[in-house]
Amino acid sequence: NLLNICSGINLTNKNQWSLKCMLYVESKCVRCNYCKNLSKNLNRKKNQQKTTLRTQFKYKRAQQTRRLSKKVYLMKTKINNLKQKFNMIKEEKIDEIIKDLPQTQKEAIKMCFKAR
């Protein structure tokens, strides 16, 4: 029956132990399971790259540009659909639709349709 002292975790030349560590190991291992798991967790946290402000800014900016470009694309397709619909409408139908509008608006709409 072997009893060894748990070596704990070496942090900046100091030994630390897990809160649940019993300070001895019954096998040939150097550390108890609690200290081993604590060491793994600390190393994992240390090795994970923390996102810097610069990368967060780049990510946000990329998201914004994707959203805006999607909006632009949707608006362009909507405009093209409306143009196609207006091209199908005959001039008599246009006059019938705009008959209740004031004279200046009628002229503006007719100028738009003449420009196409």
CSV table of N, CA and C in Angstrom, one decimal:
chain,number,residue,atom,x,y,z
A,1,ASN,N,0.9,-1.2,0.0
A,1,ASN,CA,0.0,0.0,0.0
A,1,ASN,C,0.9,1.2,0.0
A,2,LEU,N,0.9,1.9,-1.1
A,2,LEU,CA,1.8,3.1,-1.3
A,2,LEU,C,1.0,4.4,-1.0
A,3,LEU,N,1.6,5.2,-0.2
A,3,LEU,CA,1.0,6.6,0.1
A,3,LEU,C,2.1,7.6,-0.3
A,4,ASN,N,1.8,8.4,-1.3
A,4,ASN,CA,2.7,9.5,-1.7
A,4,ASN,C,2.0,10.8,-1.4
A,5,ILE,N,2.8,11.8,-1.3
A,5,ILE,CA,2.3,13.1,-1.0
A,5,ILE,C,1.9,13.8,-2.4
A,6,CYS,N,0.8,14.4,-2.5
A,6,CYS,CA,0.3,15.0,-3.7
A,6,CYS,C,1.2,16.2,-3.9
A,7,SER,N,1.7,16.4,-5.2
A,7,SER,CA,2.6,17.5,-5.5
A,7,SER,C,1.8,18.8,-5.7
A,8,GLY,N,0.5,18.7,-6.0
A,8,GLY,CA,-0.3,19.9,-6.2
A,8,GLY,C,-0.1,20.4,-7.6
A,9,ILE,N,-0.3,21.7,-7.7
A,9,ILE,CA,-0.1,22.4,-9.0
A,9,ILE,C,1.0,23.5,-8.8
A,10,ASN,N,1.9,23.5,-9.8
A,10,ASN,CA,3.0,24.5,-9.7
A,10,ASN,C,2.5,25.8,-10.4
A,11,LEU,N,2.3,26.8,-9.7
A,11,LEU,CA,2.0,28.1,-10.3
A,11,LEU,C,3.0,29.1,-9.8
A,12,THR,N,3.8,29.7,-10.7
A,12,THR,CA,4.8,30.7,-10.4
A,12,THR,C,5.7,30.2,-9.2
A,13,ASN,N,6.2,29.0,-9.3
A,13,ASN,CA,7.1,28.5,-8.3
A,13,ASN,C,6.5,28.3,-6.9
A,14,LYS,N,5.2,28.2,-6.9
A,14,LYS,CA,4.5,28.0,-5.6
A,14,LYS,C,3.6,26.7,-5.8
A,15,ASN,N,3.5,25.9,-4.9
A,15,ASN,CA,2.6,24.8,-5.0
A,15,ASN,C,1.2,25.2,-4.4
A,16,GLN,N,0.2,24.8,-5.2
A,16,GLN,CA,-1.2,25.0,-4.7
A,16,GLN,C,-1.9,23.7,-4.9
A,17,TRP,N,-2.9,23.5,-4.1
A,17,TRP,CA,-3.7,22.3,-4.1
A,17,TRP,C,-5.1,22.6,-4.3
A,18,SER,N,-5.9,21.7,-4.8
A,18,SER,CA,-7.3,21.8,-5.0
A,18,SER,C,-7.9,21.8,-3.6
A,19,LEU,N,-9.1,22.4,-3.5
A,19,LEU,CA,-9.8,22.5,-2.2
A,19,LEU,C,-10.2,21.1,-1.7
A,20,LYS,N,-10.4,20.2,-2.6
A,20,LYS,CA,-10.8,18.8,-2.2
A,20,LYS,C,-9.6,17.9,-2.1
A,21,CYS,N,-8.4,18.4,-2.3
A,21,CYS,CA,-7.3,17.5,-2.2
A,21,CYS,C,-7.0,17.0,-0.8
A,22,MET,N,-6.7,15.8,-0.6
A,22,MET,CA,-6.4,15.2,0.7
A,22,MET,C,-4.9,15.2,1.0
A,23,LEU,N,-4.1,15.7,0.1
A,23,LEU,CA,-2.6,15.9,0.2
A,23,LEU,C,-1.9,14.6,0.1
A,24,TYR,N,-2.5,13.5,-0.2
A,24,TYR,CA,-1.8,12.2,-0.4
A,24,TYR,C,-2.5,11.5,-1.6
A,25,VAL,N,-1.7,10.6,-2.2
A,25,VAL,CA,-2.1,9.8,-3.3
A,25,VAL,C,-1.8,8.4,-3.0
A,26,GLU,N,-2.8,7.5,-3.3
A,26,GLU,CA,-2.6,6.1,-3.0
A,26,GLU,C,-2.0,5.3,-4.1
A,27,SER,N,-1.7,5.9,-5.2
A,27,SER,CA,-1.1,5.2,-6.3
A,27,SER,C,0.3,5.7,-6.7
A,28,LYS,N,0.8,5.3,-7.8
A,28,LYS,CA,2.1,5.8,-8.2
A,28,LYS,C,2.1,7.2,-8.8
A,29,CYS,N,0.9,7.7,-9.0
A,29,CYS,CA,0.7,9.0,-9.6
A,29,CYS,C,1.4,10.1,-8.8
A,30,VAL,N,1.7,11.2,-9.4
A,30,VAL,CA,2.3,12.4,-8.7
A,30,VAL,C,1.2,13.2,-8.0
A,31,ARG,N,0.1,13.3,-8.7
A,31,ARG,CA,-1.0,14.2,-8.2
A,31,ARG,C,-2.3,13.4,-8.0
A,32,CYS,N,-3.1,13.9,-7.1
A,32,CYS,CA,-4.4,13.3,-7.0
A,32,CYS,C,-5.3,13.8,-8.1
A,33,ASN,N,-6.5,13.1,-8.3
A,33,ASN,CA,-7.4,13.5,-9.4
A,33,ASN,C,-7.9,14.9,-9.3
A,34,TYR,N,-8.1,15.4,-8.1
A,34,TYR,CA,-8.6,16.8,-8.0
A,34,TYR,C,-7.6,17.8,-8.5
A,35,CYS,N,-6.4,17.6,-8.1
A,35,CYS,CA,-5.3,18.5,-8.5
A,35,CYS,C,-5.1,18.4,-10.0
A,36,LYS,N,-5.2,17.2,-10.5
A,36,LYS,CA,-5.0,16.9,-11.9
A,36,LYS,C,-6.0,17.7,-12.8
A,37,ASN,N,-7.3,17.6,-12.3
A,37,ASN,CA,-8.4,18.2,-13.0
A,37,ASN,C,-8.3,19.7,-12.9
A,38,LEU,N,-7.9,20.2,-11.8
A,38,LEU,CA,-7.7,21.7,-11.6
A,38,LEU,C,-6.6,22.2,-12.5
A,39,SER,N,-5.5,21.4,-12.6
A,39,SER,CA,-4.4,21.8,-13.5
A,39,SER,C,-4.9,21.9,-14.9
A,40,LYS,N,-5.6,20.9,-15.4
A,40,LYS,CA,-6.1,20.8,-16.7
A,40,LYS,C,-7.0,22.1,-17.0
A,41,ASN,N,-7.9,22.3,-16.1
A,41,ASN,CA,-8.8,23.5,-16.2
A,41,ASN,C,-8.0,24.8,-16.3
A,42,LEU,N,-7.1,25.0,-15.4
A,42,LEU,CA,-6.3,26.2,-15.5
A,42,LEU,C,-5.5,26.3,-16.8
A,43,ASN,N,-4.9,25.2,-17.2
A,43,ASN,CA,-4.2,25.3,-18.5
A,43,ASN,C,-5.1,25.6,-19.7
A,44,ARG,N,-6.3,25.0,-19.7
A,44,ARG,CA,-7.3,25.3,-20.7
A,44,ARG,C,-7.7,26.7,-20.8
A,45,LYS,N,-7.9,27.3,-19.6
A,45,LYS,CA,-8.3,28.7,-19.5
A,45,LYS,C,-7.2,29.6,-20.0
A,46,LYS,N,-5.9,29.2,-19.6
A,46,LYS,CA,-4.8,30.0,-20.0
A,46,LYS,C,-4.5,30.0,-21.5
A,47,ASN,N,-4.8,28.8,-22.1
A,47,ASN,CA,-4.5,28.7,-23.5
A,47,ASN,C,-5.6,29.2,-24.4
A,48,GLN,N,-6.8,29.3,-23.9
A,48,GLN,CA,-7.8,29.9,-24.7
A,48,GLN,C,-7.5,31.3,-25.1
A,49,GLN,N,-7.6,31.6,-26.4
A,49,GLN,CA,-7.3,33.0,-26.8
A,49,GLN,C,-8.5,33.9,-26.4
A,50,LYS,N,-8.1,34.9,-25.7
A,50,LYS,CA,-9.2,35.9,-25.3
A,50,LYS,C,-9.3,36.8,-26.5
A,51,THR,N,-10.6,37.1,-26.8
A,51,THR,CA,-10.8,38.0,-28.0
A,51,THR,C,-10.4,39.4,-27.5
A,52,THR,N,-9.6,40.1,-28.3
A,52,THR,CA,-9.2,41.4,-28.1
A,52,THR,C,-10.3,42.4,-28.6
A,53,LEU,N,-10.1,43.6,-28.2
A,53,LEU,CA,-11.1,44.6,-28.6
A,53,LEU,C,-11.0,44.8,-30.1
A,54,ARG,N,-9.8,44.7,-30.7
A,54,ARG,CA,-9.7,44.9,-32.1
A,54,ARG,C,-10.4,43.8,-32.9
A,55,THR,N,-10.3,42.5,-32.5
A,55,THR,CA,-11.0,41.5,-33.1
A,55,THR,C,-12.5,41.6,-33.0
A,56,GLN,N,-13.0,42.0,-31.8
A,56,GLN,CA,-14.4,42.2,-31.6
A,56,GLN,C,-14.9,43.3,-32.5
A,57,PHE,N,-14.1,44.4,-32.6
A,57,PHE,CA,-14.5,45.5,-33.5
A,57,PHE,C,-14.6,45.0,-34.9
A,58,LYS,N,-13.6,44.2,-35.4
A,58,LYS,CA,-13.7,43.7,-36.8
A,58,LYS,C,-14.9,42.8,-37.0
A,59,TYR,N,-15.2,42.0,-36.0
A,59,TYR,CA,-16.3,41.1,-36.1
A,59,TYR,C,-17.6,41.9,-36.2
A,60,LYS,N,-17.8,42.9,-35.3
A,60,LYS,CA,-19.0,43.7,-35.4
A,60,LYS,C,-19.1,44.4,-36.7
A,61,ARG,N,-18.0,45.0,-37.2
A,61,ARG,CA,-18.0,45.7,-38.5
A,61,ARG,C,-18.4,44.8,-39.6
A,62,ALA,N,-17.9,43.6,-39.6
A,62,ALA,CA,-18.2,42.6,-40.6
A,62,ALA,C,-19.7,42.2,-40.6
A,63,GLN,N,-20.2,42.1,-39.4
A,63,GLN,CA,-21.7,41.8,-39.2
A,63,GLN,C,-22.5,42.9,-39.8
A,64,GLN,N,-22.1,44.2,-39.4
A,64,GLN,CA,-22.9,45.3,-39.9
A,64,GLN,C,-22.9,45.4,-41.4
A,65,THR,N,-21.7,45.2,-42.0
A,65,THR,CA,-21.6,45.2,-43.5
A,65,THR,C,-22.5,44.1,-44.1
A,66,ARG,N,-22.5,42.9,-43.5
A,66,ARG,CA,-23.3,41.8,-44.1
A,66,ARG,C,-24.8,42.2,-44.0
A,67,ARG,N,-25.2,42.8,-42.9
A,67,ARG,CA,-26.6,43.2,-42.7
A,67,ARG,C,-27.0,44.2,-43.8
A,68,LEU,N,-26.1,45.2,-43.9
A,68,LEU,CA,-26.4,46.3,-44.8
A,68,LEU,C,-26.4,45.9,-46.2
A,69,SER,N,-25.5,45.0,-46.6
A,69,SER,CA,-25.4,44.6,-48.0
A,69,SER,C,-26.7,43.7,-48.3
A,70,LYS,N,-27.1,43.0,-47.3
A,70,LYS,CA,-28.4,42.2,-47.5
A,70,LYS,C,-29.6,43.1,-47.7
A,71,LYS,N,-29.6,44.2,-46.9
A,71,LYS,CA,-30.7,45.1,-47.1
A,71,LYS,C,-30.7,45.8,-48.4
A,72,VAL,N,-29.5,46.1,-48.9
A,72,VAL,CA,-29.3,46.7,-50.2
A,72,VAL,C,-29.8,45.8,-51.3
A,73,TYR,N,-29.4,44.5,-51.2
A,73,TYR,CA,-29.8,43.5,-52.1
A,73,TYR,C,-31.3,43.4,-52.2
A,74,LEU,N,-31.9,43.3,-51.0
A,74,LEU,CA,-33.4,43.2,-50.9
A,74,LEU,C,-34.1,44.4,-51.5
A,75,MET,N,-33.6,45.6,-51.3
A,75,MET,CA,-34.2,46.8,-51.8
A,75,MET,C,-34.0,46.8,-53.3
A,76,LYS,N,-32.9,46.4,-53.9
A,76,LYS,CA,-32.7,46.4,-55.3
A,76,LYS,C,-33.6,45.4,-56.0
A,77,THR,N,-33.8,44.2,-55.4
A,77,THR,CA,-34.8,43.3,-56.0
A,77,THR,C,-36.2,43.8,-55.9
A,78,LYS,N,-36.5,44.5,-54.8
A,78,LYS,CA,-37.9,45.1,-54.7
A,78,LYS,C,-38.1,46.1,-55.8
A,79,ILE,N,-37.0,47.0,-56.0
A,79,ILE,CA,-37.1,48.0,-57.0
A,79,ILE,C,-37.3,47.4,-58.4
A,80,ASN,N,-36.5,46.4,-58.7
A,80,ASN,CA,-36.6,45.7,-60.0
A,80,ASN,C,-38.0,45.1,-60.2
A,81,ASN,N,-38.6,44.5,-59.1
A,81,ASN,CA,-39.9,43.9,-59.2
A,81,ASN,C,-41.0,45.0,-59.5
A,82,LEU,N,-40.8,46.1,-58.8
A,82,LEU,CA,-41.8,47.3,-59.0
A,82,LEU,C,-41.6,47.8,-60.4
A,83,LYS,N,-40.4,47.9,-60.9
A,83,LYS,CA,-40.2,48.4,-62.3
A,83,LYS,C,-40.8,47.5,-63.3
A,84,GLN,N,-40.7,46.2,-63.1
A,84,GLN,CA,-41.3,45.2,-64.0
A,84,GLN,C,-42.9,45.4,-63.9
A,85,LYS,N,-43.4,45.6,-62.8
A,85,LYS,CA,-44.9,45.7,-62.6
A,85,LYS,C,-45.3,47.0,-63.3
A,86,PHE,N,-44.6,48.1,-63.1
A,86,PHE,CA,-44.9,49.4,-63.8
A,86,PHE,C,-44.8,49.3,-65.3
A,87,ASN,N,-43.8,48.5,-65.8
A,87,ASN,CA,-43.7,48.4,-67.2
A,87,ASN,C,-44.9,47.7,-67.8
A,88,MET,N,-45.5,46.8,-67.1
A,88,MET,CA,-46.7,46.1,-67.6
A,88,MET,C,-47.9,46.9,-67.6
A,89,ILE,N,-48.0,47.9,-66.7
A,89,ILE,CA,-49.2,48.7,-66.7
A,89,ILE,C,-49.3,49.7,-67.9
A,90,LYS,N,-50.4,49.8,-68.4
A,90,LYS,CA,-50.6,50.7,-69.6
A,90,LYS,C,-50.8,52.1,-69.1
A,91,GLU,N,-50.7,53.0,-70.0
A,91,GLU,CA,-50.8,54.4,-69.7
A,91,GLU,C,-52.2,54.8,-69.3
A,92,GLU,N,-53.2,54.2,-69.9
A,92,GLU,CA,-54.6,54.5,-69.4
A,92,GLU,C,-54.8,54.1,-68.0
A,93,LYS,N,-54.2,52.9,-67.6
A,93,LYS,CA,-54.4,52.5,-66.3
A,93,LYS,C,-53.7,53.4,-65.3
A,94,ILE,N,-52.5,54.0,-65.7
A,94,ILE,CA,-51.8,55.0,-64.9
A,94,ILE,C,-52.7,56.2,-64.7
A,95,ASP,N,-53.3,56.7,-65.8
A,95,ASP,CA,-54.1,57.9,-65.7
A,95,ASP,C,-55.3,57.6,-64.7
A,96,GLU,N,-55.8,56.4,-64.8
A,96,GLU,CA,-56.9,56.1,-63.9
A,96,GLU,C,-56.5,56.1,-62.5
A,97,ILE,N,-55.3,55.6,-62.2
A,97,ILE,CA,-54.8,55.5,-60.8
A,97,ILE,C,-54.5,56.9,-60.3
A,98,ILE,N,-53.9,57.8,-61.1
A,98,ILE,CA,-53.5,59.0,-60.5
A,98,ILE,C,-54.5,60.2,-60.7
A,99,LYS,N,-55.7,59.9,-61.1
A,99,LYS,CA,-56.7,60.9,-61.4
A,99,LYS,C,-57.0,61.8,-60.2
A,100,ASP,N,-56.9,61.2,-59.0
A,100,ASP,CA,-57.3,61.9,-57.8
A,100,ASP,C,-56.2,62.7,-57.2
A,101,LEU,N,-55.0,62.6,-57.8
A,101,LEU,CA,-53.8,63.3,-57.2
A,101,LEU,C,-53.8,64.8,-57.7
A,102,PRO,N,-53.1,65.7,-57.0
A,102,PRO,CA,-53.0,67.1,-57.5
A,102,PRO,C,-52.2,67.1,-58.8
A,103,GLN,N,-52.3,68.2,-59.5
A,103,GLN,CA,-51.8,68.4,-60.8
A,103,GLN,C,-50.2,68.2,-60.8
A,104,THR,N,-49.6,68.8,-59.8
A,104,THR,CA,-48.1,68.7,-59.8
A,104,THR,C,-47.6,67.2,-59.6
A,105,GLN,N,-48.3,66.5,-58.8
A,105,GLN,CA,-48.0,65.1,-58.6
A,105,GLN,C,-48.2,64.3,-59.9
A,106,LYS,N,-49.3,64.6,-60.5
A,106,LYS,CA,-49.6,63.9,-61.8
A,106,LYS,C,-48.5,64.1,-62.8
A,107,GLU,N,-48.1,65.4,-62.9
A,107,GLU,CA,-47.0,65.7,-63.9
A,107,GLU,C,-45.7,64.9,-63.5
A,108,ALA,N,-45.4,64.9,-62.2
A,108,ALA,CA,-44.2,64.2,-61.8
A,108,ALA,C,-44.2,62.7,-62.1
A,109,ILE,N,-45.4,62.1,-61.9
A,109,ILE,CA,-45.5,60.7,-62.1
A,109,ILE,C,-45.4,60.4,-63.6
A,110,LYS,N,-46.0,61.3,-64.4
A,110,LYS,CA,-46.0,61.1,-65.9
A,110,LYS,C,-44.5,61.3,-66.4
A,111,MET,N,-43.8,62.2,-65.8
A,111,MET,CA,-42.4,62.4,-66.2
A,111,MET,C,-41.6,61.1,-65.9
A,112,CYS,N,-41.9,60.5,-64.7
A,112,CYS,CA,-41.1,59.3,-64.4
A,112,CYS,C,-41.4,58.2,-65.4
A,113,PHE,N,-42.6,58.1,-65.8
A,113,PHE,CA,-43.0,57.0,-66.7
A,113,PHE,C,-42.4,57.3,-68.1
A,114,LYS,N,-42.3,58.6,-68.5
A,114,LYS,CA,-41.7,58.9,-69.8
A,114,LYS,C,-40.2,58.6,-69.8
A,115,ALA,N,-39.6,58.8,-68.6
A,115,ALA,CA,-38.2,58.5,-68.5
A,115,ALA,C,-37.8,57.1,-68.7
A,116,ARG,N,-38.7,56.2,-68.4
A,116,ARG,CA,-38.4,54.8,-68.5
A,116,ARG,C,-38.3,54.4,-70.0
